[in-house]
XYZ file of C-alpha atoms in Angstrom:
333
model
C 5.453 -178.143 13.426
C 8.958 -178.415 15.026
C 9.416 -176.648 18.338
C 12.895 -175.168 18.829
C 14.922 -175.499 21.972
C 14.634 -171.770 22.557
C 10.845 -172.039 22.396
C 10.874 -174.839 24.936
C 12.979 -172.770 27.327
C 10.659 -169.790 26.921
C 7.631 -171.964 27.651
C 9.324 -173.382 30.728
C 10.059 -169.890 32.075
C 6.495 -168.774 31.400
C 5.166 -171.845 33.153
C 7.289 -171.170 36.222
C 5.995 -167.608 36.405
C 2.372 -168.450 35.710
C 2.251 -171.681 37.652
C 1.045 -170.218 40.989
C -1.599 -168.082 39.281
C -2.822 -171.012 37.204
C -3.015 -173.168 40.303
C -5.183 -170.552 42.041
C -7.453 -170.234 38.991
C -7.796 -173.987 38.688
C -8.622 -174.328 42.356
C -11.347 -171.708 42.051
C -12.888 -173.208 38.911
C -15.868 -175.503 39.437
C -15.390 -179.158 38.676
C -16.482 -180.175 35.203
C -19.592 -182.392 35.123
C -18.862 -186.074 34.636
C -21.331 -186.195 31.744
C -23.774 -183.947 29.914
C -27.123 -183.632 31.718
C -30.121 -185.342 30.205
C -32.897 -182.875 29.508
C -35.598 -182.083 26.998
C -35.275 -179.214 24.545
C -36.576 -175.823 25.567
C -40.157 -174.964 24.623
C -40.261 -173.569 21.102
C -41.658 -170.126 20.379
C -40.395 -167.337 18.141
C -42.027 -163.906 17.816
C -41.950 -161.831 14.661
C -44.044 -159.121 13.035
C -45.849 -158.961 9.689
C -46.954 -155.438 8.832
C -47.471 -154.584 12.484
C -49.254 -157.858 13.310
C -47.485 -160.011 15.883
C -47.066 -163.675 14.990
C -45.544 -166.388 17.168
C -44.129 -169.549 15.618
C -44.793 -172.466 17.966
C -43.157 -175.884 17.960
C -45.221 -178.975 18.670
C -42.031 -181.030 18.491
C -40.733 -183.332 15.780
C -41.372 -186.870 14.547
C -39.199 -189.220 12.472
C -40.467 -190.163 9.022
C -39.362 -193.092 6.880
C -39.469 -191.447 3.487
C -38.814 -194.696 1.660
C -42.286 -195.884 2.654
C -44.069 -192.524 2.671
C -43.043 -190.744 -0.538
C -44.650 -191.703 -3.831
C -43.936 -190.953 -7.487
C -40.245 -191.467 -6.703
C -37.858 -194.230 -5.640
C -35.803 -194.711 -2.448
C -32.620 -194.174 -4.473
C -33.892 -190.871 -5.900
C -35.054 -189.785 -2.447
C -31.679 -190.617 -0.884
C -29.859 -188.673 -3.583
C -31.856 -185.519 -2.790
C -31.525 -186.071 0.953
C -27.762 -186.381 0.642
C -27.669 -183.119 -1.283
C -29.534 -181.569 1.647
C -27.145 -183.113 4.211
C -29.868 -185.447 5.444
C -30.429 -189.196 5.611
C -33.523 -191.334 5.897
C -35.457 -191.331 8.215
C -35.875 -187.563 8.378
C -37.056 -185.651 11.415
C -40.189 -183.672 10.535
C -41.111 -180.492 12.369
C -44.695 -179.925 13.459
C -45.217 -176.163 13.472
C -48.201 -174.076 14.536
C -48.601 -170.304 14.595
C -50.251 -167.840 16.963
C -51.569 -164.589 15.498
C -52.619 -161.506 17.451
C -55.437 -160.777 15.009
C -57.023 -157.497 16.023
C -58.538 -158.116 19.441
C -58.479 -161.909 18.964
C -55.921 -164.627 19.605
C -55.941 -167.000 16.652
C -54.012 -170.255 16.381
C -53.162 -171.685 12.970
C -53.169 -175.492 13.352
C -53.129 -177.323 16.669
C -50.342 -179.882 16.404
C -50.568 -183.618 16.984
C -51.386 -183.739 20.677
C -50.873 -187.248 22.061
C -51.899 -189.104 18.895
C -48.344 -190.049 17.881
C -47.383 -191.348 21.316
C -44.876 -190.174 23.937
C -41.969 -188.133 22.668
C -43.455 -187.507 19.218
C -45.124 -184.104 19.021
C -47.428 -182.995 21.801
C -45.367 -179.930 22.756
C -47.755 -177.197 21.591
C -49.332 -176.383 24.953
C -45.889 -176.103 26.582
C -44.741 -173.802 23.777
C -47.879 -171.675 24.141
C -47.398 -171.337 27.893
C -43.734 -170.446 27.433
C -44.923 -167.643 25.138
C -47.248 -166.444 27.923
C -50.529 -167.782 26.548
C -52.932 -170.255 28.148
C -55.036 -172.510 25.907
C -58.237 -171.018 27.332
C -57.214 -167.621 25.920
C -57.300 -168.860 22.322
C -60.447 -167.556 20.617
C -60.000 -169.053 17.150
C -58.257 -172.133 15.769
C -57.773 -172.137 12.003
C -57.097 -175.617 10.622
C -55.334 -175.786 7.275
C -56.845 -179.287 7.150
C -57.999 -182.061 9.492
C -55.039 -184.472 9.431
C -54.003 -185.583 12.913
C -50.755 -183.590 13.105
C -52.839 -180.439 12.618
C -55.988 -181.243 14.594
C -54.866 -183.813 17.180
C -53.850 -181.118 19.650
C -57.454 -179.976 19.930
C -58.066 -182.650 22.583
C -56.139 -184.060 25.535
C -55.497 -187.715 26.345
C -58.990 -187.956 27.857
C -60.636 -186.609 24.712
C -61.477 -183.296 26.373
C -61.229 -179.920 24.660
C -57.827 -178.219 25.037
C -59.205 -174.897 23.720
C -62.565 -174.587 25.483
C -63.262 -171.029 24.307
C -62.164 -171.317 20.696
C -64.136 -171.390 17.479
C -62.682 -174.035 15.150
C -62.509 -172.867 11.523
C -62.057 -175.635 8.963
C -62.822 -176.113 5.285
C -66.289 -177.629 4.823
C -65.053 -180.243 2.314
C -62.657 -181.589 4.950
C -65.372 -181.674 7.595
C -67.730 -183.490 5.238
C -65.059 -186.000 4.198
C -63.414 -186.902 7.497
C -66.420 -186.799 9.825
C -68.966 -188.525 7.602
C -70.298 -191.678 9.273
C -70.158 -193.531 5.964
C -66.380 -192.915 5.725
C -65.293 -194.136 9.142
C -64.042 -197.476 7.788
C -61.879 -195.777 5.161
C -62.454 -194.613 1.601
C -60.884 -196.022 -1.591
C -57.907 -197.432 0.277
C -57.411 -194.297 2.378
C -56.966 -195.796 5.845
C -59.772 -195.620 8.398
C -57.340 -194.279 11.030
C -57.463 -190.842 9.376
C -61.224 -190.719 9.870
C -61.278 -192.178 13.376
C -58.660 -189.733 14.631
C -60.348 -186.774 12.955
C -63.636 -187.671 14.609
C -61.967 -188.022 18.015
C -60.302 -184.608 17.688
C -63.297 -182.680 16.342
C -66.289 -184.387 17.973
C -66.185 -182.482 21.302
C -66.197 -179.164 19.431
C -68.944 -180.293 17.071
C -71.022 -181.295 20.089
C -70.511 -177.913 21.768
C -71.302 -175.977 18.581
C -67.778 -174.538 18.256
C -66.980 -175.740 14.729
C -67.510 -173.199 11.965
C -66.909 -174.630 8.470
C -65.963 -172.250 5.668
C -66.200 -172.454 1.893
C -64.117 -170.487 -0.568
C -61.980 -167.422 0.124
C -63.428 -165.611 3.138
C -62.184 -163.531 6.065
C -62.189 -165.773 9.127
C -60.741 -163.398 11.717
C -59.594 -159.779 11.349
C -56.894 -159.627 8.684
C -56.826 -163.362 7.848
C -58.530 -164.856 4.804
C -58.725 -168.416 3.563
C -57.287 -169.516 0.219
C -58.653 -172.966 -0.757
C -55.916 -175.301 -2.033
C -57.594 -178.738 -2.299
C -55.629 -181.823 -3.217
C -53.753 -182.991 -0.155
C -57.203 -183.125 1.448
C -60.544 -181.993 -0.030
C -60.730 -178.919 2.209
C -57.029 -178.047 2.486
C -56.570 -174.272 2.652
C -53.894 -171.657 3.037
C -54.511 -168.708 5.343
C -53.390 -165.276 4.194
C -52.467 -162.721 6.864
C -52.481 -159.171 5.509
C -50.558 -156.592 7.507
C -49.881 -152.900 6.974
C -47.727 -151.522 4.180
C -48.505 -154.416 1.876
C -46.729 -156.967 4.082
C -48.343 -160.384 4.070
C -47.755 -163.941 5.243
C -49.310 -167.169 3.976
C -49.703 -170.200 6.203
C -49.298 -172.995 3.677
C -50.103 -176.114 5.697
C -49.192 -179.354 3.944
C -48.444 -178.077 0.472
C -45.173 -179.919 1.108
C -43.797 -182.351 3.687
C -40.105 -182.752 2.916
C -38.275 -179.601 1.908
C -35.122 -181.353 0.679
C -37.122 -183.547 -1.711
C -40.247 -181.682 -2.762
C -38.651 -178.273 -3.328
C -36.421 -179.538 -6.139
C -39.073 -182.092 -7.176
C -42.619 -180.766 -6.638
C -43.955 -183.813 -8.491
C -43.126 -186.081 -5.529
C -46.237 -187.004 -3.568
C -46.869 -188.695 -0.219
C -49.183 -191.412 1.061
C -51.060 -188.821 3.138
C -52.406 -187.173 -0.030
C -56.099 -187.929 -0.516
C -55.818 -187.210 -4.256
C -52.104 -187.350 -5.185
C -52.610 -186.011 -8.719
C -54.393 -182.918 -7.401
C -51.896 -182.448 -4.565
C -49.018 -182.487 -7.055
C -50.719 -180.004 -9.382
C -51.590 -177.726 -6.477
C -47.995 -177.748 -5.205
C -46.593 -176.795 -8.605
C -49.141 -174.002 -9.005
C -48.676 -172.555 -5.527
C -44.883 -172.812 -5.559
C -44.781 -170.829 -8.806
C -47.128 -168.161 -7.461
C -45.437 -167.803 -4.080
C -41.991 -167.514 -5.654
C -43.167 -164.955 -8.213
C -44.905 -162.844 -5.561
C -41.924 -163.149 -3.182
C -44.503 -163.971 -0.533
C -43.423 -164.814 2.998
C -44.698 -168.244 4.013
C -45.097 -170.193 7.233
C -44.970 -173.950 6.677
C -46.099 -176.732 8.953
C -43.252 -179.138 8.227
C -40.261 -177.058 7.185
C -37.670 -177.154 10.026
C -38.831 -174.883 12.857
C -39.759 -172.030 12.780
C -40.616 -172.748 9.151
C -40.847 -169.103 8.051
C -39.248 -167.815 4.869
C -39.547 -167.519 1.101
C -39.564 -169.723 -1.987
C -36.938 -169.033 -4.638
C -37.434 -170.199 -8.227
C -34.342 -172.178 -9.246
C -35.548 -172.727 -12.819
C -36.628 -175.912 -14.611
C -39.465 -176.468 -12.138
C -37.180 -176.498 -9.094
C -37.415 -174.357 -5.973
C -35.445 -173.600 -2.832
C -36.488 -172.362 0.604
C -34.847 -169.232 2.020
C -35.465 -168.735 5.768
C -36.136 -165.284 7.168
C -33.438 -163.524 9.154
C -33.460 -164.516 12.808
C -34.024 -161.586 15.172
C -33.433 -161.436 18.905
C -33.151 -157.915 20.271
C -35.020 -155.679 22.676
C -36.393 -153.455 19.924
C -38.442 -156.351 18.610
């Protein structure tokens, strides 16, 4: 844009008039920092209500995942194409989400995060998020595990192998308990790495010893207003948890029905090396996606970007999309 001579004169006059005032303002302004401070993210918690029941989404942090080595029934090129469409690139940062529910007179935690199992800086933020939300681990009365994989059960113990939730009953599907804690399976099963079994035993053993583990089978009420919905495939005892509030409002905690939103929403047939039975995991995902979309059911997902709460929309031809809930931050809530 060309600046005319008249404009330049006008700017010069304005500068001469404003100069003293600008000098005063500049003198009063604090000096800009030489560089941005280094700091961790704030603890992650987000409160919302489902039919009058308060739920708190909790972040256990994030971990990077190399999808080229983890995803199966696809190729790196196909994965990259879907990631690009979702404005992502490999490796992808995966959220580890857990959820606190004020279930009647009980404090129930859905999944327990990874704890220290993935090493420094990868997960392990659940306790900090709980405390930021005003809750101490000792106040938790129930922990509901969607399944026993380490990023859901690892947070049950600290780095010394001691119980993080000393007063909690641990609810977990009996098929998972039988599979992961069986002595005969500790060296691995049918190529499924022994690390899954060793870590599961480390996380659950203190609670088994103290009599705090309560396995469940089928669809049952575990705590007031929350029922299990078995969804085996990813693991033998994988389960959703269905929270029923007032006025027909409901929320389903869907665990590991999916791991990578940008890939498995448009392609539910894509599996992952963590699946114990990939064929069953794929079939379960297709079935549950269709149901959840048709019912317009609110879901809370372990690995959708935090807080991981929203809805599934049927895009046709076997494809789906995730629609996050509206974010709320006001005194009335």
